Amino acid sequence: MGKGSNTPIAADHSKLKSPSAIPRFPEFYYDVPFACRECGSSEVWTPKQQKWWYEEIGGNIETTAIYCRPCRIKRRLVKEEARRVHLEGLARKGRYT
Ligand SMILES: [Zn+2]
């Protein structure tokens, strides 16, 4: 309770992107309940988050949220760590060849 009662927000189709020739853009963004793929937590992807994802940062209209916030942050840290190790590996290679 408490979750899942956000006001729908009208979609701005001029800002939406789709790889499809016949895109199916929503008229409004509604709460999208989902279970986090990582930890199984019950989450709600809010209209505000969807508008930001699709319209502000150009997210593909076919994509939806699959991870809860803590898992997203965790996954981003893991990715950054992998990138850092990768770059260090490259730097090391450069130094010793
Ligand atoms: Zn999670």
Coordinates of C-alpha atoms and ligand atoms in Angstrom, one line a residue:
M1 CA 0.0 0.0 0.0
G2 CA 1.1 3.6 -0.5
K3 CA 2.9 2.6 -3.7
G4 CA 1.2 2.7 -7.1
S5 CA -1.0 5.7 -6.8
N6 CA 0.8 8.2 -8.9
T7 CA -1.0 10.5 -11.3
P8 CA -0.7 9.6 -15.0
I9 CA 1.4 12.0 -17.1
A10 CA 0.7 12.8 -20.7
A11 CA 3.4 11.6 -23.1
D12 CA 5.1 14.1 -25.5
H13 CA 5.3 12.1 -28.7
S14 CA 7.7 14.6 -30.3
K15 CA 10.4 13.5 -27.8
L16 CA 9.9 9.8 -28.1
K17 CA 12.1 7.4 -29.9
S18 CA 11.4 3.9 -31.3
P19 CA 13.4 1.5 -33.5
S20 CA 10.0 0.3 -34.9
A21 CA 8.6 1.7 -38.2
I22 CA 5.2 1.7 -36.6
P23 CA 5.9 2.8 -33.0
R24 CA 3.3 2.3 -30.4
F25 CA 3.6 5.3 -28.2
P26 CA 1.5 5.6 -25.1
E27 CA -0.9 8.6 -24.7
F28 CA -0.1 8.6 -21.0
Y29 CA 2.4 7.1 -18.6
Y30 CA 0.9 5.0 -15.8
D31 CA 2.4 3.3 -12.9
V32 CA 4.1 0.1 -14.1
P33 CA 4.5 -2.5 -11.4
F34 CA 7.4 -4.9 -11.8
A35 CA 9.5 -7.4 -9.9
C36 CA 13.2 -6.6 -9.8
R37 CA 15.1 -9.1 -11.9
E38 CA 18.0 -9.1 -9.4
C39 CA 16.4 -9.4 -5.9
G40 CA 12.7 -10.0 -6.8
S41 CA 11.5 -6.9 -4.9
S42 CA 8.1 -5.5 -5.9
E43 CA 8.6 -2.1 -7.4
V44 CA 6.6 0.5 -9.2
W45 CA 8.0 2.4 -12.2
T46 CA 6.3 5.8 -11.8
P47 CA 5.0 8.0 -14.6
K48 CA 7.6 10.6 -13.7
Q49 CA 10.5 8.1 -14.0
Q50 CA 9.1 6.9 -17.4
K51 CA 8.8 10.4 -18.8
W52 CA 12.4 11.1 -17.7
W53 CA 13.7 7.8 -19.2
Y54 CA 11.9 8.1 -22.5
E55 CA 11.8 11.9 -23.1
E56 CA 14.8 13.4 -21.2
I57 CA 17.5 10.8 -21.8
G58 CA 16.0 9.3 -24.9
G59 CA 15.3 5.7 -23.7
N60 CA 13.9 3.3 -26.3
I61 CA 10.1 3.1 -26.0
E62 CA 10.4 -0.7 -26.0
T63 CA 12.4 -0.7 -22.8
T64 CA 11.1 -0.8 -19.3
A65 CA 12.5 -0.9 -15.8
I66 CA 13.7 -4.3 -14.7
Y67 CA 15.8 -3.5 -11.6
C68 CA 14.9 -1.7 -8.3
R69 CA 16.9 1.4 -7.4
P70 CA 19.4 -0.3 -5.0
C71 CA 20.1 -3.0 -7.6
R72 CA 20.6 -0.4 -10.3
I73 CA 23.1 1.4 -8.2
K74 CA 24.9 -1.8 -7.3
R75 CA 25.0 -2.8 -11.0
R76 CA 26.4 0.6 -12.0
L77 CA 29.1 0.3 -9.4
V78 CA 30.1 -3.1 -10.6
K79 CA 30.2 -1.8 -14.2
E80 CA 32.4 1.2 -13.2
E81 CA 34.7 -1.1 -11.2
A82 CA 35.0 -3.4 -14.3
R83 CA 35.8 -0.4 -16.5
R84 CA 38.4 0.9 -14.0
V85 CA 40.1 -2.5 -13.9
H86 CA 40.0 -2.6 -17.7
L87 CA 41.5 0.8 -18.1
E88 CA 44.2 0.1 -15.5
G89 CA 45.0 -3.1 -17.4
L90 CA 45.4 -1.0 -20.6
A91 CA 47.6 1.5 -18.9
R92 CA 49.8 -1.2 -17.4
K93 CA 50.1 -2.8 -20.8
G94 CA 51.1 0.6 -22.3
R95 CA 53.8 1.1 -19.6
Y96 CA 55.5 -2.2 -20.0
T97 CA 55.7 -2.6 -23.7
Ligands
ZN1 ZN 16.5 -5.3 -6.7

